[in-house]
Amino acid sequence: MIPFDYRRPDDAPGAVALVAPRPDAAFLAGGTNLVDHMRLGIARPELLVDVSRLPFDTIERLPDGGVRVGAAVRNSDLAAAPLIRRRYPMLAAALLAGASPQLRNLATTGGNLLQRTRCAYFQDATTPCNKRVPGSGCSALDGFHRHHAVLGASDGCVAVHPSDMAVALTALDAQVRVLGGAGERVVPMTEFHRLPGERPERDTVLEHGELITAVDLPPLAMAARSAYRKVRERASYAFALVSVAAALSVKDGVVVDARVALGGVAHRPWRAVRAEGALRGAPATEDAFRAAADAELADARPLPGNAFKVPMARNAMVAVLRDLNAGGAR
Amino acid sequence: MEATITLRVDGEERPVSLDTRTSLLDALRERLGVNAPKKGCDHGQCGACTVLVDGRRVTSCLLLAVTQDGASVVTAAGLGAEAEGEPLRRAFLDHDGFQCGYCTPGQVCSAAGMLREARAGHASHVTADLSADEIPLDDAEIRERMSGNLCRCGAYPNILAAIREVAR
Ligand SMILES: Cc1cc2nc3c(=O)[nH]c(=O)nc-3n(C[C@H](O)[C@H](O)[C@H](O)COP(=O)(O)OP(=O)(O)OC[C@H]3O[C@@H](n4cnc5c(N)ncnc54)[C@H](O)[C@@H]3O)c2cc1C
Ligand code: SF4
Ligand code: FES
Ligand code: FES
């Protein structure tokens, strides 16, 4: 780890003013991703600006019935909040499926969203990786790629975004509030993370120096009956192979509305727009759920080592929708 | 860069000057001679370094010490002064909740933090009804809530038995 200066400003504009003009500066929240990457030598900030104690650490009701989650709210506190557990169970469940209790006590809303889209080669500075060193090549394409993307990847990078929380936020149409030198802007979760394309070194649409201040959840009544399902290689404390966040509204045996997002399959949390379209107005049957899942995965382009993810994602989607339809919670 | 901070470690005020790169784990072990927390992976993956910071269990290897000026840190060595600390240590002994003992200081701190979370009503990944006000700590709940602490010796059945006894 290279030496760095440490500052803890009192407010959000002060934090932005410190980081924005210096390309070698970075915000620090829980540190569970950034400090790890600094120790691995793949992140080398020379100034750390601590935003973990800034006053945006509350969960508040919004006038429109939605909920504002401060960027510094810890993952464990968000998962424990009664408002979240009752009104957005898929979000609480996604948080509880991520990392470990000790890490969730440190990890923040903002840091969780901005943990790097990555793979094991990205974290090993001795291997080629277009995300870490643009133009150096992608070690995963002809290497170990069991955990990698099956949707929306490019020849440049096939890594997946590892966050569970972000998958639920994507399904919920959450809005990310961002403060930059030029003022505030709001970025929909569905547009926040990028596909790799020609520039895999960029995970999100944020510019350097932009600070996440909060994430707004819309007042989505149907989210009270929602679920998150994570499929992984052991029962706990592992990243997703595939995950599904979904909410389902059914009336008289017909799907009125649905929200579905997938994790572990793409460079960003994957909103299943096609599946949602196929579900609306369809009978709430397992056949219809399978057809919707198949529609979503029609463009999947798996690698030799991760072809299993396509049926796994389909089956996970069908299972979640079936459970929601049967009245089960998760 | 150098920084000077004060930590309250197991009830004692400990001022310390350190490089900003120092983790809380290294500050405790290398600078303050508090060797209860152990270094297993240094990447947040094993839980051996678990301590309580202001009452919450955290992996001290990924926490920069400079961010914790003024914090109260409880390690396994000072756990006896905490609620359930002494019963937990006793139960680990009574149930042989370890073999080599390397993961144990992290296990007991994690268990203390876990019991606190459970009392505050927190749910877990295996909780069937997230809206429930009361969640009994059955074996599945204890296992899931302790999954951030790995034991290379595989003493899990006895760790579970020890925590089950205190959780009752
Ligand atoms: C062993 C291990 C297992 C894990 N397993 C999982 C898992 O199963 N599922 C999962 O979802 N995650 C998992 N994680 C990842 C974990 O969730 C993230 O490390 C954590 O959420 C990051 O949050 P943080 O606050 O610690 O971020 P930090 O590490 O502090 O920051 C991460 C990035 O965000 C930036 N940043 C932080 N806050 C802001 C802000 N407000 N505005 C702008 N930029 C900001 C930082 O500059 C940095 O680039 C795991 C991590 C570890 C170490
Ligand atoms: S998949 Fe992406 S992150 Fe992984 S080695 Fe290839 S370029 Fe790097
Ligand atoms: S040493 Fe901290 S989690 Fe392994
Ligand atoms: S007792 Fe040896 S690692 Fe747990």
CSV table of N, CA, C and O in Angstrom, one decimal, chain A residues 235-293:
chain,number,residue,atom,x,y,z
A,235,ALA,N,-23.7,-22.4,1.4
A,235,ALA,CA,-24.9,-21.8,1.9
A,235,ALA,C,-24.9,-20.4,2.3
A,235,ALA,O,-25.9,-19.7,2.4
A,236,SER,N,-23.7,-19.9,2.7
A,236,SER,CA,-23.6,-18.5,3.2
A,236,SER,C,-22.2,-18.0,2.8
A,236,SER,O,-21.3,-18.7,2.5
A,237,TYR,N,-22.1,-16.6,2.9
A,237,TYR,CA,-20.8,-16.0,2.8
A,237,TYR,C,-20.1,-16.3,1.5
A,237,TYR,O,-18.9,-16.7,1.5
A,238,ALA,N,-20.8,-16.2,0.4
A,238,ALA,CA,-20.2,-16.4,-0.9
A,238,ALA,C,-20.9,-15.5,-1.9
A,238,ALA,O,-22.1,-15.2,-1.7
A,239,PHE,N,-20.2,-15.1,-3.0
A,239,PHE,CA,-20.8,-14.3,-4.0
A,239,PHE,C,-21.8,-15.1,-4.8
A,239,PHE,O,-21.7,-16.3,-4.8
A,240,ALA,N,-22.8,-14.4,-5.5
A,240,ALA,CA,-23.8,-15.1,-6.2
A,240,ALA,C,-23.2,-15.7,-7.5
A,240,ALA,O,-22.4,-15.1,-8.2
A,241,LEU,N,-23.7,-17.0,-7.8
A,241,LEU,CA,-23.5,-17.4,-9.2
A,241,LEU,C,-24.6,-16.8,-10.0
A,241,LEU,O,-24.4,-16.2,-11.1
A,242,VAL,N,-25.8,-16.8,-9.4
A,242,VAL,CA,-27.0,-16.2,-10.1
A,242,VAL,C,-27.9,-15.7,-8.9
A,242,VAL,O,-27.9,-16.4,-7.9
A,243,SER,N,-28.5,-14.5,-9.1
A,243,SER,CA,-29.5,-14.2,-8.1
A,243,SER,C,-30.7,-13.5,-8.8
A,243,SER,O,-30.6,-13.0,-9.9
A,244,VAL,N,-31.8,-13.5,-8.1
A,244,VAL,CA,-33.0,-12.9,-8.7
A,244,VAL,C,-33.7,-12.1,-7.6
A,244,VAL,O,-33.9,-12.5,-6.5
A,245,ALA,N,-34.1,-10.8,-7.9
A,245,ALA,CA,-34.9,-10.0,-7.1
A,245,ALA,C,-36.2,-9.8,-7.9
A,245,ALA,O,-36.2,-9.5,-9.1
A,246,ALA,N,-37.4,-10.1,-7.2
A,246,ALA,CA,-38.6,-10.0,-7.9
A,246,ALA,C,-39.8,-9.5,-7.0
A,246,ALA,O,-39.8,-9.8,-5.8
A,247,ALA,N,-40.7,-8.8,-7.7
A,247,ALA,CA,-42.0,-8.5,-7.0
A,247,ALA,C,-43.1,-8.9,-8.0
A,247,ALA,O,-42.9,-8.8,-9.2
A,248,LEU,N,-44.2,-9.4,-7.5
A,248,LEU,CA,-45.3,-9.8,-8.4
A,248,LEU,C,-46.6,-9.4,-7.9
A,248,LEU,O,-46.9,-9.5,-6.7
A,249,SER,N,-47.4,-8.9,-8.8
A,249,SER,CA,-48.8,-8.5,-8.4
A,249,SER,C,-49.7,-9.3,-9.3
A,249,SER,O,-49.7,-9.2,-10.6
A,250,VAL,N,-50.6,-10.1,-8.7
A,250,VAL,CA,-51.5,-11.0,-9.5
A,250,VAL,C,-52.9,-10.7,-9.0
A,250,VAL,O,-53.2,-10.5,-7.9
A,251,LYS,N,-53.8,-10.6,-10.0
A,251,LYS,CA,-55.2,-10.5,-9.7
A,251,LYS,C,-56.1,-11.5,-10.6
A,251,LYS,O,-55.9,-11.5,-11.8
A,252,ASP,N,-56.9,-12.2,-9.9
A,252,ASP,CA,-57.8,-13.2,-10.6
A,252,ASP,C,-56.9,-14.1,-11.5
A,252,ASP,O,-57.3,-14.4,-12.7
A,253,GLY,N,-55.8,-14.5,-11.0
A,253,GLY,CA,-55.0,-15.5,-11.8
A,253,GLY,C,-54.2,-14.9,-13.0
A,253,GLY,O,-53.6,-15.6,-13.8
A,254,VAL,N,-54.2,-13.5,-13.1
A,254,VAL,CA,-53.5,-12.9,-14.2
A,254,VAL,C,-52.5,-11.9,-13.6
A,254,VAL,O,-52.7,-11.2,-12.6
A,255,VAL,N,-51.3,-11.9,-14.2
A,255,VAL,CA,-50.2,-11.0,-13.7
A,255,VAL,C,-50.6,-9.5,-14.0
A,255,VAL,O,-50.7,-9.2,-15.2
A,256,VAL,N,-50.7,-8.7,-13.0
A,256,VAL,CA,-51.0,-7.3,-13.3
A,256,VAL,C,-49.7,-6.5,-13.5
A,256,VAL,O,-49.6,-5.7,-14.4
A,257,ASP,N,-48.7,-6.9,-12.7
A,257,ASP,CA,-47.4,-6.2,-12.8
A,257,ASP,C,-46.3,-7.0,-12.2
A,257,ASP,O,-46.6,-7.9,-11.4
A,258,ALA,N,-45.1,-6.8,-12.7
A,258,ALA,CA,-44.0,-7.6,-12.2
A,258,ALA,C,-42.7,-6.7,-12.3
A,258,ALA,O,-42.6,-5.9,-13.1
A,259,ARG,N,-41.8,-7.0,-11.3
A,259,ARG,CA,-40.5,-6.4,-11.3
A,259,ARG,C,-39.5,-7.5,-11.2
A,259,ARG,O,-39.6,-8.3,-10.2
A,260,VAL,N,-38.5,-7.6,-12.1
A,260,VAL,CA,-37.5,-8.7,-12.0
A,260,VAL,C,-36.1,-8.1,-12.3
A,260,VAL,O,-36.0,-7.4,-13.3
A,261,ALA,N,-35.1,-8.4,-11.5
A,261,ALA,CA,-33.7,-8.1,-11.9
A,261,ALA,C,-32.9,-9.3,-11.5
A,261,ALA,O,-33.2,-10.1,-10.6
A,262,LEU,N,-31.8,-9.4,-12.2
A,262,LEU,CA,-30.9,-10.6,-12.0
A,262,LEU,C,-29.5,-10.1,-11.6
A,262,LEU,O,-29.0,-9.0,-12.0
A,263,GLY,N,-28.9,-10.9,-10.7
A,263,GLY,CA,-27.5,-10.6,-10.3
A,263,GLY,C,-26.6,-11.8,-10.8
A,263,GLY,O,-27.1,-12.9,-11.0
A,264,GLY,N,-25.3,-11.5,-10.8
A,264,GLY,CA,-24.3,-12.6,-11.2
A,264,GLY,C,-24.3,-12.9,-12.6
A,264,GLY,O,-23.6,-13.9,-13.0
A,265,VAL,N,-25.0,-12.2,-13.5
A,265,VAL,CA,-25.1,-12.6,-14.9
A,265,VAL,C,-24.5,-11.5,-15.8
A,265,VAL,O,-24.2,-11.8,-17.0
A,266,ALA,N,-24.2,-10.3,-15.3
A,266,ALA,CA,-23.8,-9.2,-16.2
A,266,ALA,C,-22.9,-8.2,-15.5
A,266,ALA,O,-22.8,-8.2,-14.3
A,267,HIS,N,-22.3,-7.4,-16.3
A,267,HIS,CA,-21.4,-6.3,-15.8
A,267,HIS,C,-22.1,-5.3,-14.9
A,267,HIS,O,-21.5,-4.4,-14.2
A,268,ARG,N,-23.5,-5.4,-14.9
A,268,ARG,CA,-24.3,-4.5,-14.1
A,268,ARG,C,-25.5,-5.3,-13.6
A,268,ARG,O,-25.8,-6.4,-14.2
A,269,PRO,N,-26.1,-4.9,-12.5
A,269,PRO,CA,-27.4,-5.6,-12.1
A,269,PRO,C,-28.3,-5.5,-13.3
A,269,PRO,O,-28.4,-4.5,-14.0
A,270,TRP,N,-28.9,-6.7,-13.7
A,270,TRP,CA,-29.6,-6.8,-14.9
A,270,TRP,C,-31.1,-6.7,-14.8
A,270,TRP,O,-31.7,-7.6,-14.2
A,271,ARG,N,-31.7,-5.6,-15.2
A,271,ARG,CA,-33.1,-5.5,-15.1
A,271,ARG,C,-33.7,-6.3,-16.2
A,271,ARG,O,-33.4,-6.1,-17.4
A,272,ALA,N,-34.6,-7.2,-15.8
A,272,ALA,CA,-35.2,-8.2,-16.8
A,272,ALA,C,-36.4,-7.6,-17.5
A,272,ALA,O,-37.6,-8.0,-17.2
A,273,VAL,N,-36.2,-6.6,-18.3
A,273,VAL,CA,-37.3,-5.8,-19.0
A,273,VAL,C,-38.2,-6.7,-19.8
A,273,VAL,O,-39.4,-6.7,-19.8
A,274,ARG,N,-37.5,-7.7,-20.6
A,274,ARG,CA,-38.3,-8.5,-21.4
A,274,ARG,C,-39.2,-9.5,-20.6
A,274,ARG,O,-40.3,-9.7,-21.0
A,275,ALA,N,-38.6,-10.0,-19.6
A,275,ALA,CA,-39.4,-10.9,-18.7
A,275,ALA,C,-40.6,-10.2,-18.2
A,275,ALA,O,-41.7,-10.7,-18.2
A,276,GLU,N,-40.4,-9.0,-17.7
A,276,GLU,CA,-41.5,-8.2,-17.1
A,276,GLU,C,-42.6,-8.0,-18.2
A,276,GLU,O,-43.8,-8.1,-17.9
A,277,GLY,N,-42.1,-7.6,-19.4
A,277,GLY,CA,-43.1,-7.4,-20.5
A,277,GLY,C,-43.9,-8.6,-20.8
A,277,GLY,O,-45.1,-8.6,-21.0
A,278,ALA,N,-43.2,-9.8,-20.8
A,278,ALA,CA,-43.9,-11.1,-21.1
A,278,ALA,C,-44.9,-11.4,-20.0
A,278,ALA,O,-45.9,-12.1,-20.2
A,279,LEU,N,-44.5,-11.0,-18.8
A,279,LEU,CA,-45.4,-11.4,-17.6
A,279,LEU,C,-46.7,-10.6,-17.5
A,279,LEU,O,-47.7,-11.1,-17.2
A,280,ARG,N,-46.6,-9.3,-17.8
A,280,ARG,CA,-47.8,-8.4,-17.7
A,280,ARG,C,-48.9,-8.9,-18.6
A,280,ARG,O,-48.8,-9.1,-19.8
A,281,GLY,N,-50.0,-9.2,-17.9
A,281,GLY,CA,-51.2,-9.7,-18.7
A,281,GLY,C,-51.2,-11.2,-18.9
A,281,GLY,O,-52.2,-11.7,-19.4
A,282,ALA,N,-50.1,-11.9,-18.5
A,282,ALA,CA,-50.1,-13.3,-18.8
A,282,ALA,C,-50.7,-14.0,-17.6
A,282,ALA,O,-50.8,-13.5,-16.5
A,283,PRO,N,-51.2,-15.3,-17.8
A,283,PRO,CA,-51.7,-16.0,-16.7
A,283,PRO,C,-50.6,-16.3,-15.7
A,283,PRO,O,-49.4,-16.5,-16.1
A,284,ALA,N,-50.9,-16.3,-14.4
A,284,ALA,CA,-49.9,-16.6,-13.4
A,284,ALA,C,-49.7,-18.1,-13.2
A,284,ALA,O,-50.0,-18.7,-12.2
A,285,THR,N,-49.0,-18.6,-14.2
A,285,THR,CA,-48.8,-20.1,-14.2
A,285,THR,C,-47.3,-20.3,-14.4
A,285,THR,O,-46.5,-19.5,-14.9
A,286,GLU,N,-46.8,-21.5,-14.0
A,286,GLU,CA,-45.4,-21.8,-14.2
A,286,GLU,C,-45.0,-21.8,-15.6
A,286,GLU,O,-43.9,-21.4,-15.9
A,287,ASP,N,-45.9,-22.2,-16.5
A,287,ASP,CA,-45.5,-22.1,-18.0
A,287,ASP,C,-45.2,-20.7,-18.4
A,287,ASP,O,-44.3,-20.4,-19.1
A,288,ALA,N,-46.1,-19.8,-18.0
A,288,ALA,CA,-45.9,-18.4,-18.3
A,288,ALA,C,-44.6,-17.8,-17.7
A,288,ALA,O,-43.9,-17.0,-18.3
A,289,PHE,N,-44.3,-18.3,-16.5
A,289,PHE,CA,-43.1,-17.8,-15.8
A,289,PHE,C,-41.9,-18.3,-16.6
A,289,PHE,O,-40.9,-17.6,-16.8
A,290,ARG,N,-42.0,-19.5,-17.0
A,290,ARG,CA,-40.8,-20.1,-17.8
A,290,ARG,C,-40.6,-19.4,-19.1
A,290,ARG,O,-39.5,-19.1,-19.5
A,291,ALA,N,-41.8,-19.1,-19.8
A,291,ALA,CA,-41.7,-18.4,-21.1
A,291,ALA,C,-41.1,-17.0,-20.9
A,291,ALA,O,-40.3,-16.5,-21.7
A,292,ALA,N,-41.4,-16.3,-19.8
A,292,ALA,CA,-40.9,-15.0,-19.5
A,292,ALA,C,-39.4,-15.1,-19.2
A,292,ALA,O,-38.6,-14.3,-19.8
A,293,ALA,N,-39.0,-16.1,-18.5
A,293,ALA,CA,-37.5,-16.2,-18.2
A,293,ALA,C,-36.8,-16.6,-19.5
A,293,ALA,O,-35.7,-16.0,-19.7
